[in-house]
CSV table of C-alpha atoms (C1' of nucleotides) in Angstrom, one decimal:
chain,number,residue,atom,x,y,z
H,1153,MET,CA,111.8,101.7,68.0
H,1154,GLU,CA,113.2,103.3,71.1
H,1155,LEU,CA,113.4,101.7,74.4
H,1156,ALA,CA,111.5,103.9,76.7
H,1157,LEU,CA,111.8,103.5,80.4
H,1158,SER,CA,109.6,105.4,82.7
H,1159,LEU,CA,111.6,106.6,85.5
H,1160,GLY,CA,108.7,108.2,87.0
H,1161,GLY,CA,110.2,111.6,87.5
H,1162,ASP,CA,110.2,113.5,84.3
H,1163,THR,CA,106.5,113.5,84.0
H,1164,PRO,CA,104.3,115.5,86.1
H,1165,GLY,CA,101.7,114.0,88.3
H,1166,PRO,CA,101.2,110.6,89.8
H,1167,LYS,CA,102.8,107.6,88.5
H,1168,PRO,CA,101.7,104.6,86.6
H,1169,PHE,CA,100.9,102.3,89.4
H,1170,SER,CA,97.4,102.1,88.4
H,1171,LEU,CA,98.3,100.3,85.2
H,1172,VAL,CA,100.0,97.5,87.0
H,1173,GLU,CA,98.5,94.3,87.9
H,1174,LYS,CA,99.7,93.8,91.3
H,1175,SER,CA,102.2,91.0,91.6
H,1176,GLN,CA,104.2,91.0,94.7
H,1177,LYS,CA,107.7,90.0,95.5
H,1178,ILE,CA,109.4,90.6,92.3
H,1179,LEU,CA,113.1,90.4,92.6
H,1180,GLY,CA,112.6,89.3,96.2
H,1181,LYS,CA,112.5,92.8,97.5
H,1182,ASP,CA,110.1,94.2,99.9
H,1183,LEU,CA,109.8,97.5,98.3
H,1184,GLY,CA,108.2,97.5,94.9
H,1185,PHE,CA,107.8,99.4,91.8
H,1186,CYS,CA,106.5,99.2,88.4
H,1187,MET,CA,108.6,99.5,85.3
H,1188,ALA,CA,107.1,100.3,82.0
H,1189,VAL,CA,109.1,99.6,78.9
H,1190,GLY,CA,107.3,100.8,76.0
H,1191,LYS,CA,107.7,102.5,72.7
H,1192,SER,CA,108.6,106.1,73.0
H,1193,SER,CA,106.6,108.4,70.9
H,1194,ALA,CA,105.8,112.0,70.5
H,1195,ALA,CA,102.6,111.4,72.4
H,1196,ASP,CA,104.4,110.1,75.4
H,1197,GLY,CA,104.0,113.4,77.1
H,1198,GLU,CA,100.3,112.8,77.1
H,1199,ASN,CA,100.5,109.3,78.6
H,1200,ASN,CA,100.9,110.6,82.1
H,1201,ILE,CA,98.4,109.1,84.4
H,1202,ARG,CA,96.6,111.7,86.4
H,1203,CYS,CA,95.0,110.9,89.6
H,1204,ASN,CA,91.6,112.2,90.0
H,1205,GLU,CA,91.8,114.9,92.5
H,1206,SER,CA,88.5,114.3,94.0
H,1207,THR,CA,88.4,110.6,94.2
H,1208,GLY,CA,92.0,109.7,94.3
H,1209,LEU,CA,91.4,107.2,91.6
H,1210,PHE,CA,92.6,106.9,88.1
H,1211,SER,CA,90.1,107.4,85.4
H,1212,ALA,CA,89.2,105.2,82.6
H,1213,ASP,CA,90.3,107.8,80.2
H,1214,ASP,CA,93.7,107.7,81.8
H,1215,GLN,CA,93.7,104.0,81.4
H,1216,ARG,CA,92.7,104.2,77.8
H,1217,ARG,CA,95.3,106.8,77.1
H,1218,SER,CA,97.9,104.6,78.6
H,1219,ASP,CA,96.7,101.6,76.6
H,1220,SER,CA,96.7,103.5,73.4
H,1221,SER,CA,100.3,102.7,72.6
H,1222,SER,CA,100.6,100.0,70.0
H,1223,ASP,CA,103.1,98.2,72.1
H,1224,PRO,CA,101.8,97.3,75.4
H,1225,PRO,CA,104.4,98.3,78.0
H,1226,LEU,CA,106.3,95.7,79.8
H,1227,GLN,CA,105.8,96.4,83.5
H,1228,LEU,CA,107.7,95.1,86.4
H,1229,ASP,CA,105.6,95.7,89.4
H,1230,LEU,CA,107.2,95.6,92.8
H,1231,LEU,CA,104.5,97.1,94.9
H,1232,PRO,CA,105.3,98.3,98.4
H,1233,PHE,CA,104.8,95.5,100.8
H,1234,SER,CA,106.6,96.2,104.0
H,1235,PRO,CA,107.1,93.8,106.7
H,1236,VAL,CA,104.5,95.7,108.7
H,1237,HIS,CA,102.0,94.8,106.0
H,1238,ARG,CA,103.0,91.2,106.0
H,1239,THR,CA,102.2,91.0,109.6
H,1240,GLN,CA,98.8,92.3,109.1
H,1241,PRO,CA,96.0,89.8,108.7
H,1242,SER,CA,95.0,89.5,105.1
H,1243,SER,CA,91.6,90.8,106.0
H,1244,HIS,CA,92.9,93.8,107.8
H,1245,LYS,CA,92.0,97.1,106.4
H,1246,PHE,CA,93.1,100.5,107.5
H,1247,PRO,CA,90.3,102.9,108.0
H,1248,PHE,CA,91.1,105.5,105.4
H,1249,PRO,CA,89.6,108.8,106.4
H,1250,TRP,CA,88.2,109.5,103.0
H,1251,LEU,CA,86.6,106.1,102.9
H,1252,THR,CA,85.2,106.4,106.3
H,1253,GLU,CA,83.9,109.8,105.3
H,1254,LYS,CA,82.2,108.2,102.4
H,1255,LEU,CA,80.7,105.6,104.6
H,1256,GLY,CA,79.4,108.3,106.7
H,1257,GLY,CA,81.6,107.4,109.7
H,1258,ASP,CA,84.1,109.3,111.6
H,1259,SER,CA,84.4,106.3,113.8
H,1260,GLY,CA,87.9,105.3,112.9
H,1261,ARG,CA,90.1,106.4,115.7
H,1262,GLY,CA,93.3,107.9,114.6
H,1263,VAL,CA,96.7,106.4,115.3
H,1264,GLU,CA,98.2,108.3,118.1
H,1265,GLY,CA,101.6,109.6,118.2
H,1266,ASN,CA,103.6,112.7,117.7
H,1267,CYS,CA,100.7,114.3,119.3
H,1268,ARG,CA,100.1,117.9,118.9
H,1269,ARG,CA,98.9,120.2,121.6
H,1270,GLY,CA,95.4,120.8,120.4
H,1271,ASP,CA,96.4,122.7,117.3
H,1272,GLU,CA,93.4,121.4,115.5
H,1273,GLY,CA,91.1,120.9,118.4
H,1274,HIS,CA,90.9,117.1,118.4
H,1275,ASP,CA,94.2,116.1,120.0
H,1276,GLN,CA,93.0,116.1,123.5
H,1277,GLU,CA,90.1,114.0,122.6
H,1278,GLY,CA,92.4,111.5,120.9
H,1279,ALA,CA,94.6,111.4,124.0
H,1280,SER,CA,91.7,110.8,126.2
H,1281,LEU,CA,90.5,108.0,124.1
H,1282,SER,CA,93.7,106.1,124.6
H,1283,SER,CA,93.4,102.7,125.9
H,1284,PRO,CA,96.2,101.6,128.2
H,1285,ASN,CA,96.1,98.1,126.6
H,1286,SER,CA,96.3,99.4,123.1
H,1287,ALA,CA,99.6,99.1,121.4
H,1288,VAL,CA,98.7,102.2,119.5
H,1289,SER,CA,97.6,104.2,122.4
H,1290,SER,CA,100.7,103.3,124.4
H,1291,PHE,CA,102.7,105.2,121.9
H,1292,GLN,CA,103.3,108.2,124.0
H,1293,MET,CA,104.7,106.1,126.8
H,1294,ASP,CA,106.7,104.0,124.3
H,1295,PHE,CA,107.9,107.1,122.7
H,1296,SER,CA,109.4,108.3,125.9
H,1297,VAL,CA,111.0,105.0,126.6
H,1298,PHE,CA,112.2,104.8,123.1
H,1299,ARG,CA,114.2,108.0,123.4
H,1300,SER,CA,115.0,107.9,127.0
H,1301,GLY,CA,118.6,107.0,126.2
H,1302,LYS,CA,119.1,110.4,124.6
H,1303,ARG,CA,116.9,112.8,126.4
H,1304,ASP,CA,114.5,112.9,129.2
H,1305,PHE,CA,110.8,112.8,128.7
H,1306,GLU,CA,110.2,116.4,129.5
H,1307,GLN,CA,112.5,117.5,126.9
H,1308,ILE,CA,110.9,115.3,124.4
H,1309,THR,CA,107.5,116.5,125.2
H,1310,ALA,CA,108.6,120.1,124.9
H,1311,GLY,CA,110.1,119.2,121.5
H,1312,ASN,CA,106.9,117.7,120.3
H,1313,GLU,CA,105.0,120.7,121.4
H,1314,GLY,CA,107.4,123.0,119.7
H,1315,GLU,CA,107.0,121.0,116.6
H,1316,ALA,CA,103.3,121.1,116.9
H,1317,ASP,CA,103.2,124.8,117.3
H,1318,ARG,CA,105.5,125.2,114.4
H,1319,GLY,CA,103.3,123.2,112.2
H,1320,THR,CA,100.4,125.5,112.3
H,1321,SER,CA,102.2,128.1,110.4
H,1322,SER,CA,103.5,128.0,106.9
H,1323,ARG,CA,107.0,126.7,106.5
H,1324,GLY,CA,109.9,128.7,107.6
H,1325,SER,CA,107.8,131.7,108.3
H,1326,ASP,CA,108.4,132.3,112.0
H,1327,GLU,CA,111.8,133.4,113.2
H,1328,GLU,CA,111.2,132.2,116.6
H,1329,GLU,CA,110.4,128.8,115.3
H,1330,ASN,CA,113.4,128.8,113.1
H,1331,ALA,CA,115.5,129.7,116.0
H,1332,MET,CA,114.3,126.6,117.8
H,1333,ALA,CA,116.3,123.5,117.0
H,1334,ARG,CA,114.6,121.4,114.4
H,1335,LYS,CA,113.2,118.4,116.0
H,1336,LYS,CA,112.6,115.4,114.0
H,1337,LEU,CA,109.9,113.0,115.1
H,1338,ARG,CA,110.0,109.5,113.9
H,1339,LEU,CA,106.6,108.3,112.9
H,1340,THR,CA,105.4,105.2,114.7
H,1341,LYS,CA,105.0,101.9,112.9
H,1342,GLU,CA,101.3,102.3,113.0
H,1343,GLN,CA,101.5,105.8,111.4
H,1344,SER,CA,103.9,104.6,108.8
H,1345,ALA,CA,101.8,101.6,108.0
H,1346,PHE,CA,98.8,103.7,107.7
H,1347,LEU,CA,100.5,106.1,105.4
H,1348,GLU,CA,101.9,103.3,103.4
H,1349,GLU,CA,98.4,101.9,102.9
H,1350,SER,CA,97.3,105.3,101.8
H,1351,PHE,CA,100.1,105.6,99.4
H,1352,LYS,CA,99.3,102.3,97.9
H,1353,GLU,CA,95.8,103.7,97.2
H,1354,HIS,CA,97.2,106.9,95.6
H,1355,ASN,CA,100.6,108.4,95.8
H,1356,THR,CA,99.4,112.0,95.8
H,1357,LEU,CA,96.9,113.6,98.1
H,1358,ASN,CA,94.3,116.3,97.6
H,1359,PRO,CA,93.9,118.8,100.4
H,1360,LYS,CA,90.9,117.0,101.8
H,1361,GLN,CA,92.6,113.7,101.9
H,1362,LYS,CA,95.6,115.3,103.5
H,1363,LEU,CA,93.6,116.9,106.2
H,1364,ALA,CA,91.7,113.7,106.8
H,1365,LEU,CA,94.8,111.6,107.0
H,1366,ALA,CA,96.5,114.1,109.3
H,1367,LYS,CA,93.5,114.1,111.6
H,1368,GLN,CA,93.4,110.3,111.5
H,1369,LEU,CA,97.0,110.0,112.4
H,1370,ASN,CA,97.1,112.9,114.7
H,1371,LEU,CA,99.8,114.5,112.6
H,1372,ARG,CA,100.0,117.9,111.1
H,1373,PRO,CA,98.9,118.1,107.5
H,1374,ARG,CA,102.3,119.4,106.6
H,1375,GLN,CA,103.8,116.2,108.0
H,1376,VAL,CA,101.5,114.1,105.9
H,1377,GLU,CA,102.4,116.2,102.9
H,1378,VAL,CA,106.1,115.8,103.5
H,1379,TRP,CA,105.8,112.1,104.1
H,1380,PHE,CA,104.1,111.6,100.8
H,1381,GLN,CA,106.7,113.8,99.2
H,1382,ASN,CA,109.5,111.8,100.6
H,1383,ARG,CA,107.7,108.6,99.9
H,1384,ARG,CA,107.4,109.5,96.2
H,1385,ALA,CA,111.1,110.3,96.2
H,1386,ARG,CA,112.0,107.0,97.7
H,1387,THR,CA,109.8,105.2,95.1
H,1388,LYS,CA,111.5,107.1,92.4
H,1389,LEU,CA,114.9,106.3,93.7
H,1390,LYS,CA,114.1,102.6,93.9
H,1391,GLN,CA,112.6,102.7,90.5
H,1392,THR,CA,115.7,104.3,89.1
H,1393,GLU,CA,117.8,101.5,90.6
H,1394,VAL,CA,115.5,98.9,89.1
H,1395,ASP,CA,115.6,100.7,85.8
H,1396,CYS,CA,119.4,100.8,85.9
H,1397,GLU,CA,119.5,97.1,86.6
H,1398,TYR,CA,117.2,96.4,83.7
H,1399,LEU,CA,119.2,98.6,81.4
H,1400,LYS,CA,122.4,96.9,82.4
H,1401,LYS,CA,120.9,93.5,81.5
H,1402,CYS,CA,119.7,94.9,78.2
H,1403,CYS,CA,123.1,96.2,77.5
H,1404,GLU,CA,124.7,92.8,78.3
H,1405,THR,CA,122.1,91.1,76.1
H,1406,LEU,CA,122.7,93.4,73.2
H,1407,THR,CA,126.5,93.2,73.6
H,1408,GLU,CA,126.3,89.4,73.5
H,1409,GLU,CA,123.9,89.5,70.6
H,1410,ASN,CA,126.2,91.9,68.7
H,1411,ARG,CA,129.1,89.7,69.3
H,1412,ARG,CA,127.3,86.7,68.0
H,1413,LEU,CA,126.1,88.5,65.0
H,1414,GLN,CA,129.5,89.8,64.2
H,1415,LYS,CA,130.8,86.3,64.3
H,1416,GLU,CA,128.1,85.1,62.1
H,1417,LEU,CA,128.7,87.8,59.6
H,1418,GLN,CA,132.3,86.9,59.4
H,1419,GLU,CA,131.3,83.3,58.8
H,1420,LEU,CA,129.0,84.4,56.0
H,1421,ARG,CA,131.6,86.5,54.4
H,1422,ALA,CA,134.1,83.7,54.6
H,1423,LEU,CA,131.5,81.4,53.0
H,1424,LYS,CA,130.8,83.9,50.3
H,1425,ALA,CA,134.4,84.2,49.5
H,1426,SER,CA,134.8,80.4,49.3
H,1427,GLN,CA,131.6,79.8,47.4
H,1428,PRO,CA,131.0,82.7,45.1
H,1429,PHE,CA,127.8,81.2,43.5
H,1430,TYR,CA,126.3,80.1,46.7
H,1431,MET,CA,124.5,83.4,47.5
H,1432,GLN,CA,122.8,84.0,44.2
H,1433,LEU,CA,119.6,82.6,45.6
H,1434,PRO,CA,117.1,85.2,46.6
H,1435,ALA,CA,117.8,86.5,50.0
H,1436,THR,CA,115.4,85.8,52.8
H,1437,THR,CA,114.6,88.4,55.3
H,1438,LEU,CA,113.4,87.5,58.7
H,1439,THR,CA,111.5,90.2,60.4
H,1440,MET,CA,110.8,89.8,64.0
H,1441,CYS,CA,108.8,92.0,66.3
H,1442,PRO,CA,110.8,92.3,69.5
H,1443,SER,CA,107.7,92.7,71.6
H,1444,CYS,CA,105.6,89.8,70.4
H,1445,GLU,CA,108.3,87.8,68.8
H,1446,ARG,CA,106.3,87.1,65.8
H,1447,VAL,CA,108.4,86.4,62.7
H,1448,ALA,CA,107.4,87.4,59.2
H,1449,THR,CA,109.4,86.0,56.3
H,1450,THR,CA,109.7,87.8,53.1
H,1451,THR,CA,111.8,87.0,50.1
H,1452,SER,CA,113.5,89.9,48.6
H,1453,ALA,CA,114.5,90.3,45.0
H,1454,ALA,CA,117.9,91.4,46.0
H,1455,VAL,CA,120.7,89.1,45.1
H,1456,VAL,CA,123.7,88.9,47.3
H,1457,PRO,CA,123.8,92.3,49.0
H,1458,THR,CA,127.3,93.6,49.2
H,1459,THR,CA,126.6,95.0,52.6
H,1460,THR,CA,124.5,93.5,55.3
H,1461,THR,CA,122.6,95.9,57.5
H,1462,THR,CA,121.5,94.6,60.8
H,1463,THR,CA,119.4,96.7,63.1
H,1464,MET,CA,118.7,95.6,66.6
H,1465,ALA,CA,115.7,97.3,67.9
H,1466,THR,CA,115.8,96.0,71.4
H,1467,GLY,CA,117.5,93.4,73.4
H,1468,ALA,CA,114.2,91.5,73.6
H,1469,ALA,CA,114.6,90.1,70.1
H,1470,VAL,CA,116.0,86.7,69.9
H,1471,VAL,CA,116.5,85.7,66.3
H,1472,LYS,CA,118.1,82.7,64.9
H,1473,PRO,CA,119.6,84.1,61.7
H,1474,SER,CA,119.9,81.8,58.8
H,1475,LYS,CA,121.6,83.0,55.7
H,1476,LEU,CA,120.6,86.7,55.7
H,1477,PHE,CA,118.4,88.5,58.0
H,1478,SER,CA,117.4,91.8,59.3
H,1479,LEU,CA,115.6,92.9,62.3
H,1480,SER,CA,113.2,95.6,61.5
H,1481,PRO,CA,111.6,98.0,64.1
H,1482,PRO,CA,108.4,96.7,65.5
H,1483,ARG,CA,106.7,99.6,63.8
H,1484,ALA,CA,106.4,97.6,60.7
H,1485,HIS,CA,104.8,94.8,62.5
H,1486,SER,CA,102.6,97.1,64.5
H,1487,GLN,CA,101.2,98.5,61.2
H,1488,GLN,CA,100.8,95.0,60.0
H,1489,ALA,CA,99.1,93.9,63.1
H,1490,ALA,CA,96.8,97.0,62.9
H,1491,SER,CA,95.8,95.9,59.4
H,1492,ASP,CA,95.1,92.5,60.8
X,1120,DC,C1',95.0,138.9,77.4
X,1121,DT,C1',98.2,139.8,81.1
X,1122,DT,C1',99.6,139.9,85.8
X,1123,DC,C1',99.5,138.4,90.4
X,1124,DT,C1',98.9,135.1,93.9
X,1125,DA,C1',98.1,130.8,96.2
X,1126,DG,C1',98.9,126.2,96.3
X,1127,DC,C1',100.9,122.3,94.6
X,1128,DT,C1',104.9,118.9,93.3
X,1129,DC,C1',109.6,118.0,92.5
X,1130,DC,C1',114.2,118.2,93.6
X,1131,DG,C1',118.4,118.8,96.1
X,1132,DT,C1',119.9,119.5,100.5
X,1133,DT,C1',120.2,119.6,105.5
X,1134,DT,C1',119.7,117.6,109.8
X,1135,DA,C1',118.1,114.6,113.6
X,1136,DC,C1',118.2,110.1,114.8
X,1137,DA,C1',119.4,105.1,114.9
X,1138,DT,C1',122.6,101.5,114.2
X,1139,DC,C1',126.9,99.4,114.1
X,1140,DA,C1',131.8,98.5,114.5
G,1240,DA,C1',130.1,102.7,128.2
G,1241,DC,C1',131.6,105.7,124.8
G,1242,DT,C1',132.6,107.3,120.1
G,1243,DG,C1',132.8,108.1,115.2
G,1244,DA,C1',131.1,106.6,110.7
G,1245,DT,C1',127.2,105.6,108.1
G,1246,DG,C1',122.4,105.1,106.7
G,1247,DT,C1',117.7,106.6,106.9
G,1248,DA,C1',114.0,109.5,107.0
G,1249,DA,C1',111.8,114.0,108.4
G,1250,DA,C1',112.1,118.5,107.2
G,1251,DC,C1',113.5,122.7,104.6
G,1252,DG,C1',113.8,126.0,100.7
G,1253,DG,C1',113.7,127.1,96.0
G,1254,DA,C1',112.1,126.4,91.3
G,1255,DG,C1',108.5,125.5,88.2
G,1256,DC,C1',103.8,124.8,87.1
G,1257,DT,C1',98.7,125.7,87.2
G,1258,DA,C1',94.3,127.6,88.3
G,1259,DG,C1',91.7,131.3,89.7
G,1260,DA,C1',90.9,136.2,90.7
DNA sequence: CTTCTAGCTCCGTTTACATCA
DNA sequence: ACTGATGTAAACGGAGCTAGA
């Protein structure tokens, strides 16, 4: 058995969040991820979960495929749950564009901010709908205050417009635009929260979803695309950190186990040397599946093996060895379980 | 069947911006 | 108040893959 950790990067397509039963606040972190520890096999390449392009949902086939492994993967799920989300009432739902579309409504007003200058023909409308009392709609003003320490408002506005203009063309295509200093526009909390919610639904977007989201948030589609791209990268990075931690713990466990086994082996050898007839009883082999920790006992015909072979499959196995033992790969048990 | 193209994601990198000492 | 170091996140550009013409 191999210890297979899904780092989420070496497989194409969306990642296995759909498999995970959502449990929040694992490891006490706000950001969360899932970790899948499963048996690696030649079919692993087929276990990638693909998000349905049209619905953004994971299909039952995908689920079945992912469940097809004989060893159900251990998953650590630390789902994204930002402080922003925590402040939301539990009943609060963001109006996802594709959902509102399905419901036949275009009523959800987008979160304003980083406003474009009418590059898609709806910005002016969005601006005109702004309510002075709305935290969201006050963004433009807040934005100017927010940055007033660095630049004056006119410069900022010009920067936004430049960004907006640039966004309508494909990336890096226009020399004029390239000549212009790259302005980075921080997304508002509302925009980020909205995008986070969307990301929780599905971490990739089809073009329709991207456009709808961009329209909803008053961003360029390219910005939405880049945000998801960066968000996936962040997820992967965090996942890698979690995986590393887990592997470190595995390593420590195995080292400790190895040390213990070596010690026990020495004791057994010493015992054998002092009592040469002691070991002529049939050897007992304990076989434990590391994943389910079921132990099967078999009595071998061998008498006093001259060498003891111990195979540790994973650090998950905790075996109290008696006289002689071996840890066989869970494959044996899997086959046995299958026959059960 | 091959080639071309468009569109996508991933990845590494750059850069603007915020924060802190 | 100013400054430099550092971290974060938006954005860029290239590579690779895939579907469709």
